[in-house]
Coordinates of C-alpha atoms in Angstrom, one line a residue:
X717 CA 167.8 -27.3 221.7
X718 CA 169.0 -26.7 225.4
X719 CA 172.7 -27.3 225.7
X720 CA 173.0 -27.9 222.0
X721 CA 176.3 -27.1 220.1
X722 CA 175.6 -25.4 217.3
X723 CA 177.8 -24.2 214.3
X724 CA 177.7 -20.2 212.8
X725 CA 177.5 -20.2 209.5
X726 CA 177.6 -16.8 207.7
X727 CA 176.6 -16.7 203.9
X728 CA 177.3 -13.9 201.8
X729 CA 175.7 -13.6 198.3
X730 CA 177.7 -11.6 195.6
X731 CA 176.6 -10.4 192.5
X732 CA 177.5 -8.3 189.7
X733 CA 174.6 -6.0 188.4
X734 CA 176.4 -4.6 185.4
X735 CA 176.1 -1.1 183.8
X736 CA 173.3 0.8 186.6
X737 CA 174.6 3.1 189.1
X738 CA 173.6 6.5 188.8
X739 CA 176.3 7.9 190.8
X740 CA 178.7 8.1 187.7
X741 CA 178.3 7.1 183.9
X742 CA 179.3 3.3 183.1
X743 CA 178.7 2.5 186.9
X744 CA 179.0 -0.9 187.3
X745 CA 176.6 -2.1 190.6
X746 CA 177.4 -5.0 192.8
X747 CA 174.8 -6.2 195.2
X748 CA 175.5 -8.1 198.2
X749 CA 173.8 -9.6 201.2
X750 CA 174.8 -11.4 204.4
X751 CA 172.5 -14.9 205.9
X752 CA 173.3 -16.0 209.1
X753 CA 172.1 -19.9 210.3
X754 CA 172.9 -21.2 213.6
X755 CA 173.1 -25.1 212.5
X756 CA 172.8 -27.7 215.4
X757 CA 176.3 -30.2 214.8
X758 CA 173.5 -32.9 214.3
X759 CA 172.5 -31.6 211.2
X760 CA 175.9 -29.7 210.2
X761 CA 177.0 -32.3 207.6
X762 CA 173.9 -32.2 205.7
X763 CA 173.5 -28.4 205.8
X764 CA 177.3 -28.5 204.2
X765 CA 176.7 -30.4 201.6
X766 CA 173.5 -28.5 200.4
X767 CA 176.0 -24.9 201.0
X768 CA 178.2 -27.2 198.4
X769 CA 176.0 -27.4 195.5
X770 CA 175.0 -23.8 195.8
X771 CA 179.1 -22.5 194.5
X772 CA 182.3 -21.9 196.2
X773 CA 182.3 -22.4 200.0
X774 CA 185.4 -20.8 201.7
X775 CA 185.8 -22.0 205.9
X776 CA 187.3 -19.3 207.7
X777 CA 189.4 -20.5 210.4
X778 CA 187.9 -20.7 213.3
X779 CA 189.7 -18.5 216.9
X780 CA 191.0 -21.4 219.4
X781 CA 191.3 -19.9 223.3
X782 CA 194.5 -21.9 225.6
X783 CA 191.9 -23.3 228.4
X784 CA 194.3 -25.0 230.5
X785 CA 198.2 -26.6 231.2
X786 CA 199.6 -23.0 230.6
X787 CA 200.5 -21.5 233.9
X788 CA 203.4 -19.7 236.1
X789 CA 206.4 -22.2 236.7
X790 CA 207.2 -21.1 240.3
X791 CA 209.3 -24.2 241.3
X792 CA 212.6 -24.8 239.2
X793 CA 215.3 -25.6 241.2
X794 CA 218.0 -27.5 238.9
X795 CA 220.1 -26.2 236.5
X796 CA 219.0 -28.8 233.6
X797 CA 215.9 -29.2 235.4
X798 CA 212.9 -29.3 232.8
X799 CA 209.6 -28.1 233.6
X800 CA 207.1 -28.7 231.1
X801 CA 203.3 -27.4 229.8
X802 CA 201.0 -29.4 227.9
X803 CA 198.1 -26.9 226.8
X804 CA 194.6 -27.6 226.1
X805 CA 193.1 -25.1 224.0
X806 CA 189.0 -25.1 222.6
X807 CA 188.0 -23.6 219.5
X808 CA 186.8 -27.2 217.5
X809 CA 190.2 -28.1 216.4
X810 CA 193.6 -30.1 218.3
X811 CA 197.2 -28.8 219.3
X812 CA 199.2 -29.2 216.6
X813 CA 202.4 -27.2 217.7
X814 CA 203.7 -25.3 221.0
X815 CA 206.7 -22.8 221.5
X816 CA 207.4 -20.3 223.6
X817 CA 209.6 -17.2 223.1
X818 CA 211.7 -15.4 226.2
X819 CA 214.1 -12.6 226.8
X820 CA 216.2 -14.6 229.2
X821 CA 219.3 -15.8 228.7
X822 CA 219.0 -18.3 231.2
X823 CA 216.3 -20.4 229.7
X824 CA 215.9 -22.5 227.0
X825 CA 213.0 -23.4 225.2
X826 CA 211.6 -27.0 223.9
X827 CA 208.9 -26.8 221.4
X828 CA 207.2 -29.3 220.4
X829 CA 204.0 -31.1 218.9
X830 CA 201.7 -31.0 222.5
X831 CA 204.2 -29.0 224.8
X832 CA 206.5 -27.3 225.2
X833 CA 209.7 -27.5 228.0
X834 CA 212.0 -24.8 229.9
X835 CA 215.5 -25.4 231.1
X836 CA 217.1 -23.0 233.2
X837 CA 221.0 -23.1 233.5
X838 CA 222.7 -22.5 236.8
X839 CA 221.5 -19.8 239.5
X840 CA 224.2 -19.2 241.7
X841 CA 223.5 -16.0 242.6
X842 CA 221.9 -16.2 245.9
X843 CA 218.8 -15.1 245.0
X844 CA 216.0 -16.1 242.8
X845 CA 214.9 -15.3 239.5
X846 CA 212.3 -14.8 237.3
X847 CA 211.6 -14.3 233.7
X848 CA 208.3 -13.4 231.4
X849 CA 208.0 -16.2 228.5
X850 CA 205.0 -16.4 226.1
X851 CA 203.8 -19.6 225.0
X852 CA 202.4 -19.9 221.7
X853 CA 199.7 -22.9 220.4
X854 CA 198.8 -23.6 217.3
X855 CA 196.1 -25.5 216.1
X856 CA 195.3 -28.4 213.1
X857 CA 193.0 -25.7 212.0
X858 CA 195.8 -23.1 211.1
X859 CA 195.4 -20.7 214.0
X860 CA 197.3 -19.6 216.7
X861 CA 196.9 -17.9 220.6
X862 CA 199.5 -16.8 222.9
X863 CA 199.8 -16.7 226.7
X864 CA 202.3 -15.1 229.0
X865 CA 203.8 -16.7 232.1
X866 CA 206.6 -15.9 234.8
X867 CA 209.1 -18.5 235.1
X868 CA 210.8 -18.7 238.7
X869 CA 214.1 -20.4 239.1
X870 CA 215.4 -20.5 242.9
X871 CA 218.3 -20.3 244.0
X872 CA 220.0 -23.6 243.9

């Protein structure tokens, strides 16, 4: 279907053969193969519950990508001024949790459930400053991705 969202579903099928392999005496032979469906999300709930009376079905985690509200902070001025990012991410799942990690000792860092906030202390020094900070987002779903941005605090 044009412009369909459809889920990947990969399916592998384990066995054990028992006592066959030629390759040394008392081989045991496991054979294995790999089914790939490409399910359209209008039929994804039925497809999972036929997967379900077939054995054990194990989700992997699916990657999430930060799409948006994670960018340079060019403008801090304040000491105590807070400047915050709210990230969107895609990947099928919500923000749980955002941090951020820095080198400077001039920031802090806020983290929280859907941003996450900077505060720089005083920059008396005449000129300004930056600093490199990664934020990190994790999802409901149990993964994570990082982005790094420059933080620029004027002189004020």
């Amino acid at each position: 279907i044009i412009n369909g969202k459809y889920s990947q579903y990969t399916i592998y099928y384990r066995t054990d053969r028992g006592l066959m392999g030629g390759a040394a005496v008392g081989q045991q032979v496991v054979s294995q193969t790999t089914h790939v469906f490409y399910v359209h999300d209008s039929v994804a709930a039925e497809f999972e519950a036929a997967l379900a009376t077939l054995g054990t079905v194990t989700e992997e985690k699916k990657p999430i990508v930060i799409t948006g509200g994670v960018t340079d902070i060019t403008d801090m001025v304040k000491a105590g001024t807070k400047k915050e990012l709210t990230p969107t991410i895609d990947g099928g799942s919500t923000v749980a949790y955002v941090s951020a990690t820095t080198t400077a000792d001039w920031l802090t860092v806020t983290p929280g459930t859907t941003k996450v906030g900077f505060t720089g202390t005083s920059n008396d020094s005449g000129a300004a400053r930056s600093a490199k900070a990664t934020v990190t987002v994790s999802a409901k779903n149990g993964v994570s991705a990082s982005k790094e941005i420059t933080i620029t605090q004027l002189n004020a």
